[in-house]
mmCIF file of C-alpha atoms in Angstrom:
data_model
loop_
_atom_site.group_PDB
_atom_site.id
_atom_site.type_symbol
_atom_site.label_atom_id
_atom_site.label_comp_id
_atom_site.label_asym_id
_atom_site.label_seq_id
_atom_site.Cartn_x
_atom_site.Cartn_y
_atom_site.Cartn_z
ATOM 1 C CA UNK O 15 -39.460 -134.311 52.193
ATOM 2 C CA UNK O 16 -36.372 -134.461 54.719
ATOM 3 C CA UNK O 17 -34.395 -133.691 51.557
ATOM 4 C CA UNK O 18 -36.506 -130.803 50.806
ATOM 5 C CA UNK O 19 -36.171 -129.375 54.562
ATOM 6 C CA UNK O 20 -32.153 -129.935 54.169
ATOM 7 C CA UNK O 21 -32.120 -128.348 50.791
ATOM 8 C CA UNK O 22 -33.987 -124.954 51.766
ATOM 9 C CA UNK O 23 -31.842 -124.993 55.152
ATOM 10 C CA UNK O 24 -28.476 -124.474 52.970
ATOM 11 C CA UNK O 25 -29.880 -122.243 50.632
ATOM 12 C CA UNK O 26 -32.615 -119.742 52.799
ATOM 13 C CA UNK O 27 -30.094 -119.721 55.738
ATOM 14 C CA UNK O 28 -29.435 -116.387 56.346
ATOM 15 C CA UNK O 29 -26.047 -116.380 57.252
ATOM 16 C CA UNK O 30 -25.868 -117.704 53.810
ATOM 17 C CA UNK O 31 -28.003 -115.492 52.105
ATOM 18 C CA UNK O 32 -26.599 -112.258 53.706
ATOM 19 C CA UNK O 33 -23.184 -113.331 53.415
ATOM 20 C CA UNK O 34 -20.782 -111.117 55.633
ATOM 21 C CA UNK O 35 -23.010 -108.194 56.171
ATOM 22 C CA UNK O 36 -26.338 -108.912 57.846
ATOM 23 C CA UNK O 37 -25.850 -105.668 59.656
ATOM 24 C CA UNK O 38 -25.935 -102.114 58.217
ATOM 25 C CA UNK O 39 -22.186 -100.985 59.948
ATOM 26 C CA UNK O 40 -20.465 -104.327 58.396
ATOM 27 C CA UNK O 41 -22.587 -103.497 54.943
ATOM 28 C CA UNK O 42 -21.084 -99.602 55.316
ATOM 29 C CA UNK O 43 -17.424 -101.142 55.003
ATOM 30 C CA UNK O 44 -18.207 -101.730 51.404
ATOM 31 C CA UNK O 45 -17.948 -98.458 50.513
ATOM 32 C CA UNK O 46 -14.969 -95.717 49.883
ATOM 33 C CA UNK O 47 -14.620 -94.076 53.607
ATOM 34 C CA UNK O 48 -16.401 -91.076 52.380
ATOM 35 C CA UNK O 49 -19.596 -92.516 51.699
ATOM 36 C CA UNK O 50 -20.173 -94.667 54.729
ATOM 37 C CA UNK O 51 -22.032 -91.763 56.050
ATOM 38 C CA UNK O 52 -24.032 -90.696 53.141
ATOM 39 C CA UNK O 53 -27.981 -91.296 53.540
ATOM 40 C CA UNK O 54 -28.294 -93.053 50.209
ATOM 41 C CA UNK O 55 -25.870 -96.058 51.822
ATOM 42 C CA UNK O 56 -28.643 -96.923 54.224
ATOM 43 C CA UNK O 57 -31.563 -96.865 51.884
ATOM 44 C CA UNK O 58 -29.247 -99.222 49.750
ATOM 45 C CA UNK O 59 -28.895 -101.518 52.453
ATOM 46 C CA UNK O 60 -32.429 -101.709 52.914
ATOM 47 C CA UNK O 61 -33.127 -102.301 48.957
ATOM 48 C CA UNK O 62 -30.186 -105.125 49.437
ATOM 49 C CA UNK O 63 -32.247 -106.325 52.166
ATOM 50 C CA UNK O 64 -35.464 -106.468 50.390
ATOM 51 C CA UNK O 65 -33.828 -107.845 47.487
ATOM 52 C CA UNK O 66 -32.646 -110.778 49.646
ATOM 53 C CA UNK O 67 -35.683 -111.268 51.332
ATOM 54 C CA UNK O 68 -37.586 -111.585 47.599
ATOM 55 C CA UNK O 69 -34.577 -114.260 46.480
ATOM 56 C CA UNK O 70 -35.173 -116.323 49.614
ATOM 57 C CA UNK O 71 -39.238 -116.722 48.627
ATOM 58 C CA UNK O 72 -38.419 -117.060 45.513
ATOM 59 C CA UNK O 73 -36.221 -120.181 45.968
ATOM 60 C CA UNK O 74 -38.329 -121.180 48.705
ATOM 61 C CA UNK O 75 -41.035 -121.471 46.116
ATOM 62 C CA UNK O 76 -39.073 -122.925 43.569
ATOM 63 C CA UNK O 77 -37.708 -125.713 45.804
ATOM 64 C CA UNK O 78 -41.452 -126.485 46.416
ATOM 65 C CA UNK O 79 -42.346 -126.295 42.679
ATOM 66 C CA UNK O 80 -39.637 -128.827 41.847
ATOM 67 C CA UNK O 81 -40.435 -131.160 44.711
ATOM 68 C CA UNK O 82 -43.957 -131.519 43.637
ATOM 69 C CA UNK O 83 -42.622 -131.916 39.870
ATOM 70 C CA UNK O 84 -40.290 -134.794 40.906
ATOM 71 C CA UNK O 85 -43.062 -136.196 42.782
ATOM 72 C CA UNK O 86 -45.691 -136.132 39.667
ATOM 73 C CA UNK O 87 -42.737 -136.516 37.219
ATOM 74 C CA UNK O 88 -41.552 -139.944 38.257
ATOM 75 C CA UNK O 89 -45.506 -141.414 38.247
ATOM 76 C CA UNK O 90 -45.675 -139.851 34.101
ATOM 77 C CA UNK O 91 -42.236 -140.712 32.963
ATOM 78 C CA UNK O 92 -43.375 -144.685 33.643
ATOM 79 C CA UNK O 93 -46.001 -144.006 31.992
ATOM 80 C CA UNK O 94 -44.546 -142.415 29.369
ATOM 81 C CA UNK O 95 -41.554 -145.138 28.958
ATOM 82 C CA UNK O 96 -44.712 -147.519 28.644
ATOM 83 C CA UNK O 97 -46.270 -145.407 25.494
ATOM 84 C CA UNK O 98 -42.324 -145.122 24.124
ATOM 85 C CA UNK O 99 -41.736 -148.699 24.022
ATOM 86 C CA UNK O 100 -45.230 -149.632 22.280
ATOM 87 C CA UNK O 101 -44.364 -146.848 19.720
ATOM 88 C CA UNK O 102 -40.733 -148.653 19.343
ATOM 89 C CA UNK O 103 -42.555 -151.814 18.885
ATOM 90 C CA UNK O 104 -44.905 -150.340 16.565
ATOM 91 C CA UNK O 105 -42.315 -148.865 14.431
ATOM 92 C CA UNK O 106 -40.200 -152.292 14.576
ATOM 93 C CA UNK O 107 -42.921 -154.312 13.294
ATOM 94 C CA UNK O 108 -43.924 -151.675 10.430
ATOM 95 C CA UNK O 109 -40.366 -151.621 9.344
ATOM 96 C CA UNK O 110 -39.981 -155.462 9.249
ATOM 97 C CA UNK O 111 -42.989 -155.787 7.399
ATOM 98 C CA UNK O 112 -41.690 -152.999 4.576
ATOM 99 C CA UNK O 113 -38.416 -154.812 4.482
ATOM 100 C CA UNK O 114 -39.899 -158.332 3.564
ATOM 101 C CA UNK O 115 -42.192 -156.186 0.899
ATOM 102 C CA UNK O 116 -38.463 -154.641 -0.534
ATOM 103 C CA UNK O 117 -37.006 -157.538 -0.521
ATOM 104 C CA UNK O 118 -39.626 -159.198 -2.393
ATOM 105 C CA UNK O 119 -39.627 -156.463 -5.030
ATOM 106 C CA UNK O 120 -35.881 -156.561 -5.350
ATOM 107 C CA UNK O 121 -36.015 -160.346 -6.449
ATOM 108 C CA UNK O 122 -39.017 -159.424 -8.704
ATOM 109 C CA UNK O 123 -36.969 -156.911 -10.758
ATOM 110 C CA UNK O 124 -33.474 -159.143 -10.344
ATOM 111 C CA UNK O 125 -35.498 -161.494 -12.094
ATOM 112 C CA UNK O 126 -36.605 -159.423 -14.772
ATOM 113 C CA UNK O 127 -33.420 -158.084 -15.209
ATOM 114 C CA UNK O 128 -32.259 -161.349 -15.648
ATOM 115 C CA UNK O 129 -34.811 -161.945 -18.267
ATOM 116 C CA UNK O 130 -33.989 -159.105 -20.460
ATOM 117 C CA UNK O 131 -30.398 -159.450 -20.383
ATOM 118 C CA UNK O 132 -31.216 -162.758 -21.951
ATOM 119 C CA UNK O 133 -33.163 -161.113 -24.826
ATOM 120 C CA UNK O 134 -30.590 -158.603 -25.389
ATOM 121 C CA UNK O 135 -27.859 -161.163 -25.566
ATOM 122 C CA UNK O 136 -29.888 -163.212 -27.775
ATOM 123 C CA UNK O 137 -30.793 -160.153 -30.324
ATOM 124 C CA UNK O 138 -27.231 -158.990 -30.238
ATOM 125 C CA UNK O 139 -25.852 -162.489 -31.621
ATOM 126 C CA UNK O 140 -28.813 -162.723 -33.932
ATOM 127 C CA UNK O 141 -27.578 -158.739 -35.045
ATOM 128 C CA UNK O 142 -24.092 -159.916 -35.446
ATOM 129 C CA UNK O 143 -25.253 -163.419 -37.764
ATOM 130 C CA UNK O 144 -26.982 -161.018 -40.076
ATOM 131 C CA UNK O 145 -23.753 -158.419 -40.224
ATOM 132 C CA UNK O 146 -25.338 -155.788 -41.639
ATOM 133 C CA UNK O 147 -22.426 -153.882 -43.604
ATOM 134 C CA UNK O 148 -24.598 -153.190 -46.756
ATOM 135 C CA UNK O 149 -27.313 -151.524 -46.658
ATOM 136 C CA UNK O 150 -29.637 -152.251 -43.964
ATOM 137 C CA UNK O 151 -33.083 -154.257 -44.338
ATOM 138 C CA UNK O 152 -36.392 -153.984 -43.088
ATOM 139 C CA UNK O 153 -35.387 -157.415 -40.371
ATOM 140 C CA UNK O 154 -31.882 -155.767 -39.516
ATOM 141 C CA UNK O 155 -34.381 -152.611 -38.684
ATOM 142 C CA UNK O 156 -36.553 -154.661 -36.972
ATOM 143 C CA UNK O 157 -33.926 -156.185 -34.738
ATOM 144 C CA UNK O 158 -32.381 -152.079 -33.653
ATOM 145 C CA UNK O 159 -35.810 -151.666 -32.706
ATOM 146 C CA UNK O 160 -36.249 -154.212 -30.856
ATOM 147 C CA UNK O 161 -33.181 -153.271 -28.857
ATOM 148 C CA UNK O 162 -33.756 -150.015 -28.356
ATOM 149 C CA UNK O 163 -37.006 -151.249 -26.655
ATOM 150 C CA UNK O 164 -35.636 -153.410 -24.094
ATOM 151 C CA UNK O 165 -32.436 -150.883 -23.369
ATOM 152 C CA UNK O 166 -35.664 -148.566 -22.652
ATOM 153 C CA UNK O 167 -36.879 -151.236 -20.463
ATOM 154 C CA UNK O 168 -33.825 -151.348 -18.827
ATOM 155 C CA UNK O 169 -33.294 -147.913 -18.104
ATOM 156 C CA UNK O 170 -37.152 -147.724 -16.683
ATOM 157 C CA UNK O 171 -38.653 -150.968 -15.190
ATOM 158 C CA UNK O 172 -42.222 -149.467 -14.883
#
């Protein structure tokens, strides 16, 4: 609170606040010689002064308000640090748990991959035995078709 006191002493003082006019002849040196006299320059100074006086509540008010905030802020923001790091946790231990399901999957469809690169390999060299330069037979036809299916396969593992 002493840090409250010493904060509104700097800012509400009024030698401060006024700054080198807190009376109305030192506010009249302001203006052009000519309208020191004019009526309207004392009703200004008296709007300057009200509009002073509202700025000083104002901050008074807000020093206050922020005081209380730090206060009631420091108690939630442990609190809230608590709920951040179980949410971190949370989300650490869901993501581990999708990355050992991933991984899994990936080896799944490595191995599959594996599998029909085999078959393709193995129907290309049986292709290439038959050569089939003349006209093609219903086996040769058999064997394109049989590629084309696993270069589908390929192109969509589902």
């Amino acid at each position: 609170m002493a840090a409250v006191n010493l904060l509104a002493e700097l800012l509400l003082d009024p030698a401060v606040t006024l700054g080198p006019f807190d009376t109305f002849p030192q506010f009249q040196e302001l203006f052009p010689p000519k309208y020191r006299d004019h009526p309207d320059a004392r009703l200004l100074y008296r709007a300057f002064q009200r509009q002073r006086r509202i700025v000083r509540e104002k901050v008074a008010k807000d020093i206050q308000r922020r005081y209380k905030q730090g206060l009631h802020g420091s108690m939630s923001m442990q609190g809230s640090r608590t709920t951040e790091n179980q949410s971190l946790e949370e989300t650490v231990h869901f993501l581990e748990d999708k990355q050992a399901e991933v991984e899994e999957e990936l080896k799944a469809t490595r191995q599959e991959i594996g599998t029909l690169e085999e078959a393709i390999h193995s129907l290309s060299s049986r292709l290439e035995k038959s050569k089939p330069t003349g006209p093609l037979s219903l086996s040769n036809l058999n064997q394109l078709e049989e590629l084309k299916g696993l270069a589908a396969t390929l192109r969509d593992p589902t």
